[in-house]
Short mmCIF file of C-alpha atoms in Angstrom, two decimals:
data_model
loop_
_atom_site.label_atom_id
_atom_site.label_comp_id
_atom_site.label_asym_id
_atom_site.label_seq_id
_atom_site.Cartn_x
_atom_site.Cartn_y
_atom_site.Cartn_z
CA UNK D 1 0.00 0.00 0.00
CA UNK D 2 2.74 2.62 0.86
CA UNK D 3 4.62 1.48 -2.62
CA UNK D 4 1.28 2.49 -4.30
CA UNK D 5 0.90 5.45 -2.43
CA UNK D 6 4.77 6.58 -3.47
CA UNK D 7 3.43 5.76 -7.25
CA UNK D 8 0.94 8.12 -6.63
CA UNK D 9 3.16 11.44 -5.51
CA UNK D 10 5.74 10.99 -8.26
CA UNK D 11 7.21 14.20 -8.71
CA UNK D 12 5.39 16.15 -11.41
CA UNK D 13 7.52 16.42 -14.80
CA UNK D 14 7.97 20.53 -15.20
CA UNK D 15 5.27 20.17 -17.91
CA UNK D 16 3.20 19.54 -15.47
CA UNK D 17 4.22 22.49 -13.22
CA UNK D 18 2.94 24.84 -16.46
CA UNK D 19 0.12 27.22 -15.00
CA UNK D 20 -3.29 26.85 -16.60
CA UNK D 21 -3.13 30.22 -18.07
CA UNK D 22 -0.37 29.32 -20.51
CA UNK D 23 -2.03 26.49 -21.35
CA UNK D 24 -4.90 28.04 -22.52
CA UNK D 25 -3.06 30.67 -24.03
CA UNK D 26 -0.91 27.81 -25.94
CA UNK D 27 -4.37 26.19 -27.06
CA UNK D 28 -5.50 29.62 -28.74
CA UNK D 29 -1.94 29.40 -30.07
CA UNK D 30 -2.00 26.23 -32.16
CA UNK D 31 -5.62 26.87 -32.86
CA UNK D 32 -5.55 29.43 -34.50
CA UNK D 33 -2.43 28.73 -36.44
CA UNK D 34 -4.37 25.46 -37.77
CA UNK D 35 -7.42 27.73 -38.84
CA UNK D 36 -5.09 30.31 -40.63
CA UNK D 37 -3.44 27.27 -42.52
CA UNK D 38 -6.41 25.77 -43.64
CA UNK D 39 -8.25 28.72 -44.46
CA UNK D 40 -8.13 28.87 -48.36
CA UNK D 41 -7.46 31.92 -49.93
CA UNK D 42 -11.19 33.55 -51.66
CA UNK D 43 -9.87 35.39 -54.31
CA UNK D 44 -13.49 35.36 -56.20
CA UNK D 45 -14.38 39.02 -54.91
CA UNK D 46 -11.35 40.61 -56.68
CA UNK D 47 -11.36 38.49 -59.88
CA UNK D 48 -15.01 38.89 -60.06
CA UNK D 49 -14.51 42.61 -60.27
CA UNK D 50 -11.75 42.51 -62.19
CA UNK D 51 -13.81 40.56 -64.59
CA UNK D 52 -16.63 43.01 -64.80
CA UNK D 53 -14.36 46.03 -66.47
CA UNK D 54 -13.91 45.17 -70.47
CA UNK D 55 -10.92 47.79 -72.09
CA UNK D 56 -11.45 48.79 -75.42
CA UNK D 57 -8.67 49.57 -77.32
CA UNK D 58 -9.08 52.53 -79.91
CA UNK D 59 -5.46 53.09 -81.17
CA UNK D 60 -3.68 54.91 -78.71
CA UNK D 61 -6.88 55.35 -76.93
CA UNK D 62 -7.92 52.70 -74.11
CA UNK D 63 -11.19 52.77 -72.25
CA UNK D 64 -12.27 50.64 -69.33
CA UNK D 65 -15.98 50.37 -69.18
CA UNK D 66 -17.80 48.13 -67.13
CA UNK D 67 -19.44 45.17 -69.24
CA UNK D 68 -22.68 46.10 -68.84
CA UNK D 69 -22.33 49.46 -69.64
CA UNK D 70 -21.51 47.90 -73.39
CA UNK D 71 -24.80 47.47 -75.60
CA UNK D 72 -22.20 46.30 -78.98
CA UNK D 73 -19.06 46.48 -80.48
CA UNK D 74 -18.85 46.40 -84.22
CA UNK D 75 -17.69 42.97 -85.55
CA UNK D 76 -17.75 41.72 -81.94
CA UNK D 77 -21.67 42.09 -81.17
CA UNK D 78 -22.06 41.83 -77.34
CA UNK D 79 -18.86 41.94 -75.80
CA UNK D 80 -18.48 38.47 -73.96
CA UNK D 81 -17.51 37.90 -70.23
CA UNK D 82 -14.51 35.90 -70.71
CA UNK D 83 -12.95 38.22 -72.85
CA UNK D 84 -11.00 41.32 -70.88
CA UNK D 85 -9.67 43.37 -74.08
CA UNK D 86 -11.39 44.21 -77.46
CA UNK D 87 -9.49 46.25 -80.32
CA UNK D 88 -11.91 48.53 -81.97
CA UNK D 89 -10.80 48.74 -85.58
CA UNK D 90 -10.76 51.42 -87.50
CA UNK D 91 -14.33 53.17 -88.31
CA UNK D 92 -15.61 50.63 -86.24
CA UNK D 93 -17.71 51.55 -83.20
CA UNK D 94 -18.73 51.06 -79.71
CA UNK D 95 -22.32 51.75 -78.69
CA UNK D 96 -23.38 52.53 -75.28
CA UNK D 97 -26.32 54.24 -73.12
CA UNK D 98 -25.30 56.98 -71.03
CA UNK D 99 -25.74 55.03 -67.27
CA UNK D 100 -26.63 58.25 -65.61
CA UNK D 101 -30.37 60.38 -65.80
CA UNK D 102 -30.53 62.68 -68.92
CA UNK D 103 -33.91 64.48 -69.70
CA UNK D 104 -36.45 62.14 -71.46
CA UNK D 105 -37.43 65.30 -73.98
CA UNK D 106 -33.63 65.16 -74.65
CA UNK D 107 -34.61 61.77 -76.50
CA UNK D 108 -30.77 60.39 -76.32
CA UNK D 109 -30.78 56.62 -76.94
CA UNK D 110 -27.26 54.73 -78.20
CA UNK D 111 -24.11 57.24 -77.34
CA UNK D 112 -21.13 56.50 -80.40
CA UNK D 113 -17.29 56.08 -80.22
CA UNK D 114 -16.11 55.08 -83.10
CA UNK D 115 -12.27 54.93 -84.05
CA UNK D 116 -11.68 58.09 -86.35
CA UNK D 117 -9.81 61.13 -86.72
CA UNK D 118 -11.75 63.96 -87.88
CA UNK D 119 -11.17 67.89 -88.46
CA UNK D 120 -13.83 70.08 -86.69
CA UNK D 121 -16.55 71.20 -88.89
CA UNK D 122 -15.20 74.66 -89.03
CA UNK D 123 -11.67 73.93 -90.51
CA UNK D 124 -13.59 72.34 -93.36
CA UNK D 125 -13.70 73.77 -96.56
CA UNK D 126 -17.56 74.11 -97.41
CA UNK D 127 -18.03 75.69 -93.61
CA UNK D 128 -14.62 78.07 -93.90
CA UNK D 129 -15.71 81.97 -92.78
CA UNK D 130 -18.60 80.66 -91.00
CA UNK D 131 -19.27 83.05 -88.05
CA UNK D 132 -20.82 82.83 -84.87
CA UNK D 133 -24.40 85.12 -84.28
CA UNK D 134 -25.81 85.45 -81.05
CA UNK D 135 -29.44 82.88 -80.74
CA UNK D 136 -31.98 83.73 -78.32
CA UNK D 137 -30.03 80.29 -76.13
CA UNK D 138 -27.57 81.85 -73.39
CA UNK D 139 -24.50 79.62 -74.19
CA UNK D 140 -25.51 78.67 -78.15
CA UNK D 141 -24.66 80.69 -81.10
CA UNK D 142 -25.59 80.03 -84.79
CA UNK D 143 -22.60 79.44 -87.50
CA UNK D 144 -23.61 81.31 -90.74
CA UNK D 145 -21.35 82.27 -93.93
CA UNK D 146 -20.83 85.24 -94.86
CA UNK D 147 -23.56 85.54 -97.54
CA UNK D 148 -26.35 83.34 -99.04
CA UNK D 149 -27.97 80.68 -96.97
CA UNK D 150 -26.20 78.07 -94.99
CA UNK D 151 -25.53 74.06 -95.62
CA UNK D 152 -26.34 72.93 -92.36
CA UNK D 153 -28.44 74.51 -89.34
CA UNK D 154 -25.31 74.99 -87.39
CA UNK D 155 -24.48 75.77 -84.03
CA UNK D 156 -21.89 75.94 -81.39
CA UNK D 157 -21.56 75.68 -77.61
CA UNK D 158 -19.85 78.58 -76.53
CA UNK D 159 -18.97 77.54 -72.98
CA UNK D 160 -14.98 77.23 -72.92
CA UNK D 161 -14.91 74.06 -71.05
CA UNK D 162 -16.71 72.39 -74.46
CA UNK D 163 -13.82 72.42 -76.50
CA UNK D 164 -12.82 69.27 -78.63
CA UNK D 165 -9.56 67.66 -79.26
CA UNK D 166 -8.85 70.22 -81.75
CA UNK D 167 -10.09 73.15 -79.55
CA UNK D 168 -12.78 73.93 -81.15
CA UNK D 169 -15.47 74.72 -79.63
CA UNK D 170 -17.90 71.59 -80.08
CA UNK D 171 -20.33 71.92 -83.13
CA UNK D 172 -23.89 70.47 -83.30
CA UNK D 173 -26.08 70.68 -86.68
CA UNK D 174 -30.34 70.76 -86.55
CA UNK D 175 -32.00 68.10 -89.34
CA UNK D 176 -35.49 67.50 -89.37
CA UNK D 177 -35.36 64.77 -87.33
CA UNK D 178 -32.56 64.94 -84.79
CA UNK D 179 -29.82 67.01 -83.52
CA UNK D 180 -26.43 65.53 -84.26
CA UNK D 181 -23.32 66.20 -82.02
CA UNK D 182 -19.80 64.86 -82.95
CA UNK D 183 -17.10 65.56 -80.95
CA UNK D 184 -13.21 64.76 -81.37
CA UNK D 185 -12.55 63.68 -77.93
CA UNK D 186 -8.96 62.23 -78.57
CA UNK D 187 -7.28 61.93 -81.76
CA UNK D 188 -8.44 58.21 -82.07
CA UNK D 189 -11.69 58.74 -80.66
CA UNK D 190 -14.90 60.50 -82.34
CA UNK D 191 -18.04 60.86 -80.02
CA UNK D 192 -21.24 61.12 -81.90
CA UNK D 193 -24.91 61.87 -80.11
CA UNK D 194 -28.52 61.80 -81.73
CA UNK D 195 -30.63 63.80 -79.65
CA UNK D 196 -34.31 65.42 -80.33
CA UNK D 197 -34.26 68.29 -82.80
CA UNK D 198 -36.65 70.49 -80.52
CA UNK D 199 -36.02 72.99 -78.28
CA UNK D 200 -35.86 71.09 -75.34
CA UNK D 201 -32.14 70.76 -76.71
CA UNK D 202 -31.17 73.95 -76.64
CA UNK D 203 -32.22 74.54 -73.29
CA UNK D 204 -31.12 71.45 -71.77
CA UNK D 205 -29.17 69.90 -74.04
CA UNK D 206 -25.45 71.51 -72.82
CA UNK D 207 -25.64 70.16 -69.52
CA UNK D 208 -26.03 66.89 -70.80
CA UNK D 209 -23.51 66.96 -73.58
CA UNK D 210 -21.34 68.04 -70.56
CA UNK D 211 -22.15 65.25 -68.72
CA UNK D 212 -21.27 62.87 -70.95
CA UNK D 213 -18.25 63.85 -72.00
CA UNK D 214 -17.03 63.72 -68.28
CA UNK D 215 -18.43 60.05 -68.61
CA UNK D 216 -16.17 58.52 -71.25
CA UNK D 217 -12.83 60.99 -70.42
CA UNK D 218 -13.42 59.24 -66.99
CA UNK D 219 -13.44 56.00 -68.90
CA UNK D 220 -9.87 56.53 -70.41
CA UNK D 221 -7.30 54.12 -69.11
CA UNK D 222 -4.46 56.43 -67.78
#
């Protein structure tokens, strides 16, 4: 009996001796060193956003638009998730609704970028000498020649922040259908906008041609 009793107060190995505290704290330890090795690594929130932006490529000129902003690309049709990059051609054209409120009497559906170069309206030679003439619009002024009637029923913004590539200031023409705004926004890139032909452009219609422009500069890979 007293040899079993001896067996029973063996000195304690200094293991033993640890204090509870430490080995709690070594518990927590090895714990949570096993969770942050298994833990896999979700990488799904970046890719997915990565995935949503689509660059288009207009010579020197790269945009990053999100996919859904997209409604077609000529000879590509609906741009397709698992491609990042497109290369607009030349004269081809991306076609896109403005993702932000614009008047409805404005009547602007598909906004144009197509991949083209063009002079301003008034470096060309049927519209040389045209002048401006103060319209009953604050901010709009009427191009005519200097005698006889004019081509087009052309205008200009004359705010100084709507300048083109060019700087010019940005040109729009009245038909009987539509008012037509084309804008050289970079050397590769001409912007071109349908919207109503009544008045509701001239009053509003500067505002929103601002707006837009913001838009797709914003757009421009840097």
């Amino acid at each position: 009996m007293l040899f079993l009793l001896e067996a029973h107060h063996e000195q304690p190995t200094p293991f033993q001796q640890l204090p509870v505290s430490l080995f709690v704290a070594l518990y927590w330890a090895v714990s949570a060193n096993t969770l942050v090795l298994a833990a896999p690594i979700d990488l799904s929130a970046a890719q997915e956003a990565q995935s949503g932006l689509l660059e288009l490529r207009f010579g020197a000129t790269t945009f990053a638009f999100e996919r859904g902003e997209i409604g077609w690309v000529s000879g590509h049709g609906k741009p397709d998730r698992s491609v990042p990059t497109l290369t607009v051609a030349r004269n081809a054209s991306v076609f896109f609704k403005p993702p932000f409120d614009i008047p409805a009497c404005l009547d602007i559906g598909q906004v144009v970028i197509t991949n083209q170069t063009i002079e301003p309206i008034v470096r060309q030679r049927l519209f040389l000498g045209y002048t401006p003439a103060v319209t009953e619009y604050r901010g709009i002024s009427q191009l005519r020649p200097p005698s006889g009637r004019p081509i087009l029923d052309l205008y200009q913004f004359e705010a100084s922040d709507l300048k083109d590539f060019w700087g010019e200031q940005i040109t729009f023409y009245r038909e009987s259908l539509a008012t037509d705004v084309k804008i050289q926004l970079t050397r590769d890139t001409h912007l071109r906008v349908a919207a109503t032909a009544e008045r509701c452009f001239f009053e509003r219609g500067e505002a929103a041609i601002r707006q837009l422009i913001s838009f797709v500069i914003g757009k421009i890979k840097k």
